[in-house]
Amino acid sequence: MKQLVEVMFSAANIKNRINQMAKEIVEHYKLLKDDLVLIGILKGSFIFLADLCRKINIPHKIDFMTVSSYENGIISTHNVKIINDLREDVRDKHLLIVEDIIDSGYTLKQLYNILESRAPKSIAICTLLNKPSRREVEVPVSWTGYSIQDEFVVGYGIDYAQQYRYLPYIGHFVILDD
Ligand code: IMP
Ligand code: MG
């Protein structure tokens, strides 16, 4: 048996989609007077953010947060732990959270609440991938690259056991019989 990653969204397809998303984002934020800050959620969003920010041709800052989600073994609550926090104060800034993929929604929901408590001027979410059928808690998503079925994906920053992030495309695993 061989396992390989089958392409779902090619590098060229992703590039086009990000161009479209960036245009909409610029349209939304272009008249702002206050700072716009893109907040990349590490590690998954690092490639997406790198490509997206180079198409957002209005002034903005970039910051990162590293979070890890874990499930409480006894009660089925999900908790987000901040491993690395933002460098700068976000009070009175316009925040755009840049995420790789939304599944249950717990990660972003909690992150959203944490950031909201720091009194920014606005918060919006931009995600490359979204699995709406997996949602357990609602999160307000303003920009989505692709909505997909309930399947596990890798590539373009997204990992399986820390591998596959380097793939230039997004794909899913298929098993081949020899
Ligand atoms: P949520 O809190 O359930 O929405 O989880 C979102 C996080 O789970 C993402 O930021 C990813 O790190 C991870 N994740 C969800 N679906 C996938 C997938 O298909 N492949 C790899 N990681 C995933
Ligand atoms: Mg993530």
Tab-separated table of C-alpha atoms and ligand atoms in Angstrom:
chain	number	residue	atom	x	y	z
A	1	MET	CA	0.000	0.000	0.000
A	2	LYS	CA	1.207	3.441	-0.898
A	3	GLN	CA	-0.036	6.720	0.472
A	4	LEU	CA	0.185	9.889	-1.533
A	5	VAL	CA	-1.164	13.405	-1.484
A	6	GLU	CA	-3.632	14.125	-4.259
A	7	VAL	CA	-3.875	17.754	-5.388
A	8	MET	CA	-7.129	19.531	-4.531
A	9	PHE	CA	-5.999	23.113	-5.129
A	10	SER	CA	-2.923	23.700	-7.267
A	11	ALA	CA	-0.341	26.413	-6.599
A	12	ALA	CA	-1.720	28.431	-9.552
A	13	ASN	CA	-5.291	28.071	-8.329
A	14	ILE	CA	-4.315	29.230	-4.821
A	15	LYS	CA	-2.444	32.193	-6.255
A	16	ASN	CA	-5.533	33.360	-8.183
A	17	ARG	CA	-7.791	32.893	-5.211
A	18	ILE	CA	-5.469	34.879	-2.943
A	19	ASN	CA	-5.353	37.707	-5.498
A	20	GLN	CA	-9.156	37.881	-5.430
A	21	MET	CA	-9.285	37.799	-1.627
A	22	ALA	CA	-6.627	40.502	-1.336
A	23	LYS	CA	-8.622	42.773	-3.674
A	24	GLU	CA	-11.700	42.427	-1.483
A	25	ILE	CA	-9.670	43.021	1.662
A	26	VAL	CA	-8.084	46.175	0.215
A	27	GLU	CA	-11.511	47.397	-0.871
A	28	HIS	CA	-12.775	46.910	2.675
A	29	TYR	CA	-9.885	48.584	4.483
A	30	LYS	CA	-8.592	51.192	2.034
A	31	LEU	CA	-10.248	54.217	3.640
A	32	LEU	CA	-9.105	53.481	7.167
A	33	LYS	CA	-7.351	56.117	9.175
A	34	ASP	CA	-6.068	53.796	11.904
A	35	ASP	CA	-3.538	51.020	11.635
A	36	LEU	CA	-4.430	47.730	10.034
A	37	VAL	CA	-2.615	44.742	11.556
A	38	LEU	CA	-2.566	41.308	9.969
A	39	ILE	CA	-2.267	38.657	12.662
A	40	GLY	CA	-0.900	35.377	11.382
A	41	ILE	CA	-1.742	32.325	13.461
A	42	LEU	CA	1.306	30.088	13.550
A	43	LYS	CA	2.348	27.816	12.310
A	44	GLY	CA	-0.294	26.936	9.733
A	45	SER	CA	-0.823	30.377	8.224
A	46	PHE	CA	2.797	31.320	7.510
A	47	ILE	CA	2.758	30.662	3.754
A	48	PHE	CA	-0.768	31.993	3.246
A	49	LEU	CA	0.083	35.183	5.126
A	50	ALA	CA	3.325	35.649	3.197
A	51	ASP	CA	1.488	35.478	-0.129
A	52	LEU	CA	-1.579	37.414	1.007
A	53	CYS	CA	0.269	40.362	2.552
A	54	ARG	CA	2.264	40.929	-0.632
A	55	LYS	CA	-1.045	41.535	-2.446
A	56	ILE	CA	-2.486	43.855	0.194
A	57	ASN	CA	-1.085	47.058	-1.227
A	58	ILE	CA	-2.220	49.415	1.521
A	59	PRO	CA	-0.148	50.173	4.633
A	60	HIS	CA	-0.369	47.501	7.291
A	61	LYS	CA	1.612	45.855	10.053
A	62	ILE	CA	2.189	42.155	10.523
A	63	ASP	CA	2.290	40.306	13.811
A	64	PHE	CA	2.074	36.667	14.838
A	65	MET	CA	0.563	34.543	17.540
A	66	THR	CA	1.328	30.919	18.200
A	67	VAL	CA	-1.523	28.994	19.711
A	68	SER	CA	-2.172	25.370	20.405
A	69	SER	CA	-5.577	23.838	20.868
A	70	TYR	CA	-6.053	20.902	23.071
A	71	GLU	CA	-9.034	18.997	24.307
A	72	ASN	CA	-9.751	18.536	27.951
A	73	GLY	CA	-9.817	14.777	28.344
A	74	ILE	CA	-12.646	14.673	30.859
A	75	ILE	CA	-15.093	17.303	29.743
A	76	SER	CA	-15.314	17.888	26.008
A	77	THR	CA	-14.284	21.514	26.106
A	78	HIS	CA	-11.567	22.788	23.831
A	79	ASN	CA	-9.051	25.246	25.118
A	80	VAL	CA	-6.632	27.472	23.332
A	81	LYS	CA	-3.260	28.057	24.849
A	82	ILE	CA	-1.168	31.051	23.788
A	83	ILE	CA	2.375	29.825	23.202
A	84	ASN	CA	3.618	33.132	21.814
A	85	ASP	CA	1.720	36.371	22.068
A	86	LEU	CA	1.668	39.452	19.842
A	87	ARG	CA	4.573	41.874	20.069
A	88	GLU	CA	2.496	45.029	19.946
A	89	ASP	CA	-0.469	46.517	21.706
A	90	VAL	CA	-3.549	46.224	19.495
A	91	ARG	CA	-5.704	48.841	21.192
A	92	ASP	CA	-7.494	51.008	18.603
A	93	LYS	CA	-6.069	48.976	15.703
A	94	HIS	CA	-8.017	47.183	12.990
A	95	LEU	CA	-7.152	43.499	13.286
A	96	LEU	CA	-7.343	40.953	10.506
A	97	ILE	CA	-6.769	37.432	11.821
A	98	VAL	CA	-5.195	35.246	9.137
A	99	GLU	CA	-5.812	31.526	9.688
A	100	ASP	CA	-5.044	28.415	7.660
A	101	ILE	CA	-8.168	26.381	8.292
A	102	ILE	CA	-11.281	26.486	10.465
A	103	ASP	CA	-12.657	23.195	11.667
A	104	SER	CA	-14.694	23.101	14.916
A	105	GLY	CA	-14.214	26.852	15.330
A	106	TYR	CA	-12.946	26.594	18.925
A	107	THR	CA	-9.478	27.981	18.181
A	108	LEU	CA	-10.737	31.103	16.470
A	109	LYS	CA	-13.645	31.654	18.810
A	110	GLN	CA	-11.321	31.834	21.806
A	111	LEU	CA	-8.698	33.809	19.971
A	112	TYR	CA	-11.361	36.269	18.884
A	113	ASN	CA	-12.486	36.732	22.493
A	114	ILE	CA	-8.917	37.200	23.721
A	115	LEU	CA	-8.226	39.860	21.090
A	116	GLU	CA	-11.570	41.551	21.638
A	117	SER	CA	-10.696	42.057	25.315
A	118	ARG	CA	-7.715	44.171	24.229
A	119	ALA	CA	-10.001	46.883	22.832
A	120	PRO	CA	-9.078	46.948	19.127
A	121	LYS	CA	-11.095	49.130	16.776
A	122	SER	CA	-12.287	46.135	14.768
A	123	ILE	CA	-11.590	42.423	14.306
A	124	ALA	CA	-12.170	40.373	11.158
A	125	ILE	CA	-11.202	36.853	10.162
A	126	CYS	CA	-9.705	35.664	6.917
A	127	THR	CA	-9.153	31.931	6.421
A	128	LEU	CA	-7.749	30.024	3.499
A	129	LEU	CA	-9.858	26.933	4.145
A	130	ASN	CA	-13.110	26.347	5.921
A	131	LYS	CA	-14.936	23.145	6.852
A	132	PRO	CA	-18.462	24.438	7.595
A	133	SER	CA	-19.886	20.953	8.253
A	134	ARG	CA	-17.473	20.511	11.180
A	135	ARG	CA	-18.430	23.690	12.982
A	136	GLU	CA	-19.309	23.366	16.670
A	137	VAL	CA	-19.144	27.033	17.638
A	138	GLU	CA	-19.942	29.999	15.423
A	139	VAL	CA	-17.205	32.372	14.336
A	140	PRO	CA	-17.694	35.432	12.132
A	141	VAL	CA	-15.601	34.766	9.016
A	142	SER	CA	-15.298	37.646	6.558
A	143	TRP	CA	-13.106	36.049	3.885
A	144	THR	CA	-12.770	32.364	2.984
A	145	GLY	CA	-10.503	30.989	0.285
A	146	TYR	CA	-12.188	27.636	-0.148
A	147	SER	CA	-14.965	25.784	1.658
A	148	ILE	CA	-14.282	22.063	1.705
A	149	GLN	CA	-15.905	18.834	2.870
A	150	ASP	CA	-14.967	17.095	6.085
A	151	GLU	CA	-11.621	15.745	4.962
A	152	PHE	CA	-8.081	16.074	6.215
A	153	VAL	CA	-5.878	18.331	4.098
A	154	VAL	CA	-2.168	19.156	4.028
A	155	GLY	CA	0.220	21.447	2.174
A	156	TYR	CA	0.728	25.177	1.671
A	157	GLY	CA	1.606	25.598	5.354
A	158	ILE	CA	-0.844	23.002	6.687
A	159	ASP	CA	0.620	19.946	8.358
A	160	TYR	CA	0.084	16.373	9.333
A	161	ALA	CA	2.378	15.637	12.324
A	162	GLN	CA	4.458	18.707	11.325
A	163	GLN	CA	5.140	17.288	7.861
A	164	TYR	CA	3.865	18.350	4.410
A	165	ARG	CA	3.815	22.095	5.147
A	166	TYR	CA	6.276	22.670	2.312
A	167	LEU	CA	3.996	21.350	-0.446
A	168	PRO	CA	3.187	24.200	-2.858
A	169	TYR	CA	-0.395	22.909	-3.277
A	170	ILE	CA	-3.198	21.771	-0.960
A	171	GLY	CA	-4.112	18.120	-1.103
A	172	HIS	CA	-5.587	15.148	0.692
A	173	PHE	CA	-4.285	11.667	1.305
A	174	VAL	CA	-5.195	8.797	-0.970
A	175	ILE	CA	-4.221	5.180	-0.449
A	176	LEU	CA	-3.091	3.224	-3.473
A	177	ASP	CA	-3.018	-0.571	-3.616
A	178	ASP	CA	0.120	-1.868	-5.290
B	1	IMP	P1	-10.548	24.216	15.185
B	1	IMP	O1	-10.266	24.835	16.505
B	1	IMP	O2	-11.246	22.883	15.337
B	1	IMP	O3	-11.303	25.113	14.235
B	1	IMP	O4	-9.167	23.815	14.606
B	1	IMP	C1	-8.494	24.537	13.702
B	1	IMP	C2	-7.063	24.044	13.637
B	1	IMP	O5	-7.004	22.612	13.511
B	1	IMP	C3	-6.413	24.578	12.373
B	1	IMP	O6	-5.838	25.824	12.618
B	1	IMP	C4	-5.417	23.496	12.060
B	1	IMP	O7	-4.225	23.727	12.773
B	1	IMP	C5	-6.061	22.223	12.550
B	1	IMP	N1	-6.754	21.519	11.435
B	1	IMP	C6	-8.077	21.451	11.203
B	1	IMP	N2	-8.362	20.737	10.088
B	1	IMP	C7	-7.158	20.345	9.595
B	1	IMP	C8	-6.766	19.593	8.418
B	1	IMP	O8	-7.577	19.132	7.594
B	1	IMP	N3	-5.426	19.422	8.245
B	1	IMP	C9	-4.496	19.915	9.120
B	1	IMP	N4	-4.811	20.633	10.202
B	1	IMP	C10	-6.134	20.849	10.453
B	2	MG	MG	-4.126	26.788	12.606
